[in-house]
Structures are given as structure tokens and as C-alpha cells.
């Protein structure tokens, strides 16, 4: 695949490309599956997708470690308490925005 004038393989190691391919497959599978699943599964799948991508980013920059830890901490909250999940995701988003 080309990105601008470069092949992706030149810009990224094969292991990263493989992990990103897996992330895309997970996201697409989730998009297909969500219509048959309980409503609370959708945010959990989105959080898992974010975690997969953050795992990759964390290899290159440890500033993503805290975010991935927070995402992993709240992954199951949509099943337990929607209100708590929304509160926690707002806290994480605020912290993320403030970090820029």
C-alpha cells in the first residue's frame, strides 16, 4: 500500500503492519457483529479496538501507556453500569484532551 510517495512497508516494520491489519479486521468484524449483539457490547468492542491500537502506539511512545491502562480498566463497565461507564469515559477524554 502506498502512503504519499512511500510504501507502507518502508515506513513501518512488518510486525506493526501485521498488528494494524489485525486491528482493522477486529473493527470490521465488530461492525458486522454489532447488529446481532446486545447494545452494551458495542462500547466494549470500541474500547477493545482502541486498546489494540494503543498497544501498537505504546511500542513507539510510552505516553499511550496510561491511556491504554485506563481503557483496559473500564472495558467491562458497559455491562456493569452504563452510567459509571459514561462517567469514566468522560474523565478519560478530559484527561486526554488536557494532555495536548
PDB file of C-alpha atoms in Angstrom:
ATOM      1  CA  UNK A   1       0.000   0.000   0.000  1.00  0.00           C
ATOM      2  CA  UNK A   2       1.248   3.489  -0.777  1.00  0.00           C
ATOM      3  CA  UNK A   3       1.134   6.456   1.579  1.00  0.00           C
ATOM      4  CA  UNK A   4       2.046   9.532  -0.391  1.00  0.00           C
ATOM      5  CA  UNK A   5       5.207   8.606  -2.224  1.00  0.00           C
ATOM      6  CA  UNK A   6       6.158   5.802   0.190  1.00  0.00           C
ATOM      7  CA  UNK A   7       5.220   2.180   0.535  1.00  0.00           C
ATOM      8  CA  UNK A   8       3.816   1.457   3.983  1.00  0.00           C
ATOM      9  CA  UNK A   9       6.392  -1.330   4.285  1.00  0.00           C
ATOM     10  CA  UNK A  10       9.163   1.288   4.118  1.00  0.00           C
ATOM     11  CA  UNK A  11       7.585   3.453   6.825  1.00  0.00           C
ATOM     12  CA  UNK A  12       6.555   0.764   9.314  1.00  0.00           C
ATOM     13  CA  UNK A  13       8.014  -2.537  10.448  1.00  0.00           C
ATOM     14  CA  UNK A  14       6.165  -5.633   9.229  1.00  0.00           C
ATOM     15  CA  UNK A  15       5.168  -6.506  12.795  1.00  0.00           C
ATOM     16  CA  UNK A  16       3.366  -3.154  13.141  1.00  0.00           C
ATOM     17  CA  UNK A  17       1.629  -3.588   9.789  1.00  0.00           C
ATOM     18  CA  UNK A  18       0.505  -7.069  10.867  1.00  0.00           C
ATOM     19  CA  UNK A  19      -0.881  -5.731  14.153  1.00  0.00           C
ATOM     20  CA  UNK A  20      -2.687  -2.885  12.383  1.00  0.00           C
ATOM     21  CA  UNK A  21      -4.148  -5.387   9.912  1.00  0.00           C
ATOM     22  CA  UNK A  22      -5.468  -7.396  12.875  1.00  0.00           C
ATOM     23  CA  UNK A  23      -6.934  -4.236  14.393  1.00  0.00           C
ATOM     24  CA  UNK A  24      -8.743  -3.394  11.162  1.00  0.00           C
ATOM     25  CA  UNK A  25     -10.091  -6.958  10.954  1.00  0.00           C
ATOM     26  CA  UNK A  26     -11.309  -6.730  14.547  1.00  0.00           C
ATOM     27  CA  UNK A  27     -13.035  -3.401  13.896  1.00  0.00           C
ATOM     28  CA  UNK A  28     -14.699  -4.651  10.713  1.00  0.00           C
ATOM     29  CA  UNK A  29     -15.830  -7.875  12.368  1.00  0.00           C
ATOM     30  CA  UNK A  30     -17.219  -5.833  15.247  1.00  0.00           C
ATOM     31  CA  UNK A  31     -19.061  -3.581  12.818  1.00  0.00           C
ATOM     32  CA  UNK A  32     -20.682  -6.624  11.255  1.00  0.00           C
ATOM     33  CA  UNK A  33     -21.477  -8.355  14.546  1.00  0.00           C
ATOM     34  CA  UNK A  34     -22.916  -5.410  16.436  1.00  0.00           C
ATOM     35  CA  UNK A  35     -26.373  -5.699  14.835  1.00  0.00           C
ATOM     36  CA  UNK A  36     -26.941  -9.088  16.480  1.00  0.00           C
ATOM     37  CA  UNK A  37     -25.407  -8.327  19.863  1.00  0.00           C
ATOM     38  CA  UNK A  38     -26.752  -6.643  22.975  1.00  0.00           C
ATOM     39  CA  UNK A  39     -26.429  -2.860  22.934  1.00  0.00           C
ATOM     40  CA  UNK A  40     -23.856  -2.870  25.755  1.00  0.00           C
ATOM     41  CA  UNK A  41     -21.393  -4.877  23.635  1.00  0.00           C
ATOM     42  CA  UNK A  42     -20.872  -2.005  21.192  1.00  0.00           C
ATOM     43  CA  UNK A  43     -18.881   0.253  23.559  1.00  0.00           C
ATOM     44  CA  UNK A  44     -16.899  -2.754  24.769  1.00  0.00           C
ATOM     45  CA  UNK A  45     -15.891  -3.588  21.201  1.00  0.00           C
ATOM     46  CA  UNK A  46     -14.924   0.032  20.576  1.00  0.00           C
ATOM     47  CA  UNK A  47     -12.837   0.070  23.748  1.00  0.00           C
ATOM     48  CA  UNK A  48     -11.137  -3.169  22.708  1.00  0.00           C
ATOM     49  CA  UNK A  49     -10.378  -1.643  19.287  1.00  0.00           C
ATOM     50  CA  UNK A  50      -8.846   1.399  20.959  1.00  0.00           C
ATOM     51  CA  UNK A  51      -6.793  -0.867  23.204  1.00  0.00           C
ATOM     52  CA  UNK A  52      -5.414  -2.831  20.247  1.00  0.00           C
ATOM     53  CA  UNK A  53      -4.311   0.384  18.541  1.00  0.00           C
ATOM     54  CA  UNK A  54      -2.886   1.793  21.794  1.00  0.00           C
ATOM     55  CA  UNK A  55      -0.850  -1.391  22.270  1.00  0.00           C
ATOM     56  CA  UNK A  56       0.830  -0.642  18.947  1.00  0.00           C
ATOM     57  CA  UNK A  57       1.331   3.059  19.665  1.00  0.00           C
ATOM     58  CA  UNK A  58       2.766   2.297  23.102  1.00  0.00           C
ATOM     59  CA  UNK A  59       5.661   0.464  21.470  1.00  0.00           C
ATOM     60  CA  UNK A  60       6.770   3.768  19.949  1.00  0.00           C
ATOM     61  CA  UNK A  61       5.725   6.263  22.599  1.00  0.00           C
ATOM     62  CA  UNK A  62       5.035   5.419  26.230  1.00  0.00           C
ATOM     63  CA  UNK A  63       2.694   8.401  26.575  1.00  0.00           C
ATOM     64  CA  UNK A  64      -0.016   5.983  25.381  1.00  0.00           C
ATOM     65  CA  UNK A  65       0.537   3.559  28.258  1.00  0.00           C
ATOM     66  CA  UNK A  66      -1.634   5.440  30.751  1.00  0.00           C
ATOM     67  CA  UNK A  67      -4.450   5.709  28.235  1.00  0.00           C
ATOM     68  CA  UNK A  68      -4.342   2.017  27.441  1.00  0.00           C
ATOM     69  CA  UNK A  69      -4.342   1.179  31.154  1.00  0.00           C
ATOM     70  CA  UNK A  70      -7.434   3.332  31.649  1.00  0.00           C
ATOM     71  CA  UNK A  71      -9.198   1.800  28.650  1.00  0.00           C
ATOM     72  CA  UNK A  72      -8.443  -1.707  29.915  1.00  0.00           C
ATOM     73  CA  UNK A  73      -9.694  -0.749  33.373  1.00  0.00           C
ATOM     74  CA  UNK A  74     -13.144   0.272  32.103  1.00  0.00           C
ATOM     75  CA  UNK A  75     -13.645  -2.267  29.299  1.00  0.00           C
ATOM     76  CA  UNK A  76     -16.336  -4.229  31.141  1.00  0.00           C
ATOM     77  CA  UNK A  77     -18.127  -1.259  32.678  1.00  0.00           C
ATOM     78  CA  UNK A  78     -20.763  -1.087  29.910  1.00  0.00           C
ATOM     79  CA  UNK A  79     -22.039  -4.479  31.165  1.00  0.00           C
ATOM     80  CA  UNK A  80     -21.980  -3.446  34.803  1.00  0.00           C
ATOM     81  CA  UNK A  81     -23.174   0.157  34.805  1.00  0.00           C
ATOM     82  CA  UNK A  82     -23.847   2.362  31.823  1.00  0.00           C
ATOM     83  CA  UNK A  83     -23.846   5.492  33.991  1.00  0.00           C
ATOM     84  CA  UNK A  84     -20.473   4.599  35.535  1.00  0.00           C
ATOM     85  CA  UNK A  85     -19.077   3.815  32.088  1.00  0.00           C
ATOM     86  CA  UNK A  86     -20.160   7.210  30.734  1.00  0.00           C
ATOM     87  CA  UNK A  87     -18.675   8.974  33.766  1.00  0.00           C
ATOM     88  CA  UNK A  88     -15.350   7.145  33.413  1.00  0.00           C
ATOM     89  CA  UNK A  89     -15.079   7.685  29.655  1.00  0.00           C
ATOM     90  CA  UNK A  90     -15.684  11.417  30.192  1.00  0.00           C
ATOM     91  CA  UNK A  91     -12.866  11.524  32.765  1.00  0.00           C
ATOM     92  CA  UNK A  92     -10.501   9.741  30.375  1.00  0.00           C
ATOM     93  CA  UNK A  93     -11.431  12.001  27.464  1.00  0.00           C
ATOM     94  CA  UNK A  94     -10.920  15.121  29.580  1.00  0.00           C
ATOM     95  CA  UNK A  95      -7.510  13.890  30.699  1.00  0.00           C
ATOM     96  CA  UNK A  96      -6.570  13.038  27.110  1.00  0.00           C
ATOM     97  CA  UNK A  97      -7.634  16.453  25.806  1.00  0.00           C
ATOM     98  CA  UNK A  98      -5.757  18.204  28.602  1.00  0.00           C
ATOM     99  CA  UNK A  99      -2.602  16.271  27.723  1.00  0.00           C
ATOM    100  CA  UNK A 100      -2.367  18.020  24.339  1.00  0.00           C
TER     101      UNK A 100
END
